[in-house]
CSV table of C-alpha atoms in Angstrom, one decimal:
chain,number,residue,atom,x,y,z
F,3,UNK,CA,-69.7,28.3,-24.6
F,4,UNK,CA,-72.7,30.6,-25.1
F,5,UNK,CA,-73.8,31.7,-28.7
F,6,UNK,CA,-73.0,35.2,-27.3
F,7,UNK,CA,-69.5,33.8,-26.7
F,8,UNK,CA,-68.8,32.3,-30.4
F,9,UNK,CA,-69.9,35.1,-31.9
F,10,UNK,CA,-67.6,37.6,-30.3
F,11,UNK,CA,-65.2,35.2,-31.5
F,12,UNK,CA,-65.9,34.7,-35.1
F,13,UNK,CA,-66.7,38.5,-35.4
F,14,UNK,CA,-63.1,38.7,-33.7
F,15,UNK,CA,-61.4,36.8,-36.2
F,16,UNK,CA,-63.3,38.1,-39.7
F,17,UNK,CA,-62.0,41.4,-38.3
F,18,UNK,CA,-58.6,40.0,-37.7
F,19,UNK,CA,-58.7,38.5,-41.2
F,20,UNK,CA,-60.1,41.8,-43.0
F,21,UNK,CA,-63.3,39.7,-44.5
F,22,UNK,CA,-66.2,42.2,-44.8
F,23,UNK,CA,-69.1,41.3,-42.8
F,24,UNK,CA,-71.9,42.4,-40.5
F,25,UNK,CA,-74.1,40.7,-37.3
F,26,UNK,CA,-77.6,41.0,-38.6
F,27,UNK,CA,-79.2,42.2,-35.4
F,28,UNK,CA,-83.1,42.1,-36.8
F,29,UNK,CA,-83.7,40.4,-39.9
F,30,UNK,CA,-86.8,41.6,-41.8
F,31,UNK,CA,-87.2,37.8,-42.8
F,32,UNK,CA,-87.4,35.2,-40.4
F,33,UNK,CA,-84.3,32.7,-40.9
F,34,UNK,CA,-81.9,34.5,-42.2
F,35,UNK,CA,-77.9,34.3,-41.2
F,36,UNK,CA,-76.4,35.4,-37.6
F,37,UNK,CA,-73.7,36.6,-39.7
F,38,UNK,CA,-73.1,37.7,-43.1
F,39,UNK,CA,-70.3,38.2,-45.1
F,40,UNK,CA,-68.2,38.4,-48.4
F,41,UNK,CA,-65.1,36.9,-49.0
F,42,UNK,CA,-62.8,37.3,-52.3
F,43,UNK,CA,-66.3,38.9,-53.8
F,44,UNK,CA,-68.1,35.5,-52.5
F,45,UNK,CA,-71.4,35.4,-50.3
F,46,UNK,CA,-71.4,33.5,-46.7
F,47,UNK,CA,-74.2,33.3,-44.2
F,48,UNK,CA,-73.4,32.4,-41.1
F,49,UNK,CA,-75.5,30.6,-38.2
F,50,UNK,CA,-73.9,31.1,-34.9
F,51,UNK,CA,-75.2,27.6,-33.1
F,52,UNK,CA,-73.7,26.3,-29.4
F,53,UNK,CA,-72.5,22.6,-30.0
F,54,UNK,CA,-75.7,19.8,-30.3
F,55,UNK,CA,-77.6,23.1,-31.5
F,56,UNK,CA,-79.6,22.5,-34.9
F,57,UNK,CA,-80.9,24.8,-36.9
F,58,UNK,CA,-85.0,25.4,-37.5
F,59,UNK,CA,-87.2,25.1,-40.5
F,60,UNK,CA,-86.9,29.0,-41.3
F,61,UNK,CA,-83.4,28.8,-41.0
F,62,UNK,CA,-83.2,25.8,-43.5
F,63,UNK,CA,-85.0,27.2,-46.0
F,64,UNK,CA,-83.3,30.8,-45.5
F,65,UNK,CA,-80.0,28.4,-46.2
F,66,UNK,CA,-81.1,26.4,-48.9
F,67,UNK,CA,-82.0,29.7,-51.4
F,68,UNK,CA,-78.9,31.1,-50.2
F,69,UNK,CA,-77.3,28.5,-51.6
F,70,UNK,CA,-79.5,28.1,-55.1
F,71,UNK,CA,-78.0,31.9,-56.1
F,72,UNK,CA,-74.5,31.1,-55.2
F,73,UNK,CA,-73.9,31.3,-51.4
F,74,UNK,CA,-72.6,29.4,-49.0
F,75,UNK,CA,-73.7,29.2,-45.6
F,76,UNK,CA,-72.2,28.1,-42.6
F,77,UNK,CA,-73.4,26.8,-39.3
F,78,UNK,CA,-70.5,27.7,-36.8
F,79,UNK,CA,-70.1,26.7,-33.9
F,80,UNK,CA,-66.3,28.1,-33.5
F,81,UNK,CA,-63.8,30.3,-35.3
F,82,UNK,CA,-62.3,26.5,-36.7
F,83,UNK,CA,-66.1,26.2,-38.6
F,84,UNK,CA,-65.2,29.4,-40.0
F,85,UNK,CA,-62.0,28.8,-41.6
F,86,UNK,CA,-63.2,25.5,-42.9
F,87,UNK,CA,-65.3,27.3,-45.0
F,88,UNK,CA,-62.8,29.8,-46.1
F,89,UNK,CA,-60.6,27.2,-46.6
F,90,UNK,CA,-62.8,25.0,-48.7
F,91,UNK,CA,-63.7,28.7,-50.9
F,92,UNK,CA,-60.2,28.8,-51.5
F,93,UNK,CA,-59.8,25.5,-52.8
F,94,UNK,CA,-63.1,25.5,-55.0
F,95,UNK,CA,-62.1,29.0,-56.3
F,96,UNK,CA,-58.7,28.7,-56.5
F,97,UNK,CA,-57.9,31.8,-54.1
């Protein structure tokens, strides 16, 4: 499946689940999420990868000071990497 392909998908089903979020379509910083989005008033950046896909140096570091204020990020390869994360916000915050 293409990147194109997942992230029709996941953009599919935060619609379908009502979670705020927008496709970054030019980042003014180099690395930052595909995706981004808040859940239950909670910031998640998402990296749309195919399968065997890795992420770069930019992207790391992008992830990693997401993370230091708060954030979680994501690197999705299908709408099941999504709700992982969902799910494991739910749990942690007691949603």
């Amino acid at each position: 499946m293409s990147e194109s392909q997942i992230q029709a998908k996941v953009l599919k089903y935060l619609r379908d689940r009502n979670i705020y979020h927008f496709k970054l379509v030019r980042a003014t910083t180099s690395g930052h999420p595909d995706v981004v989005a808040c859940y239950n008033g909670i910031f998640i950046g998402i990296e749309l990868k195919q399968p065997g896909l890795t992420t770069n140096e930019l992207q790391k570091a992008q992830h990693k000071a997401l993370k230091a204020s708060g954030g979680y990020v994501i690197v999705a390869t299908s709408t099941e990497d999504v709700a992982e994360i969902l799910n494991t916000i739910d749990r942690i915050h007691h949603i």
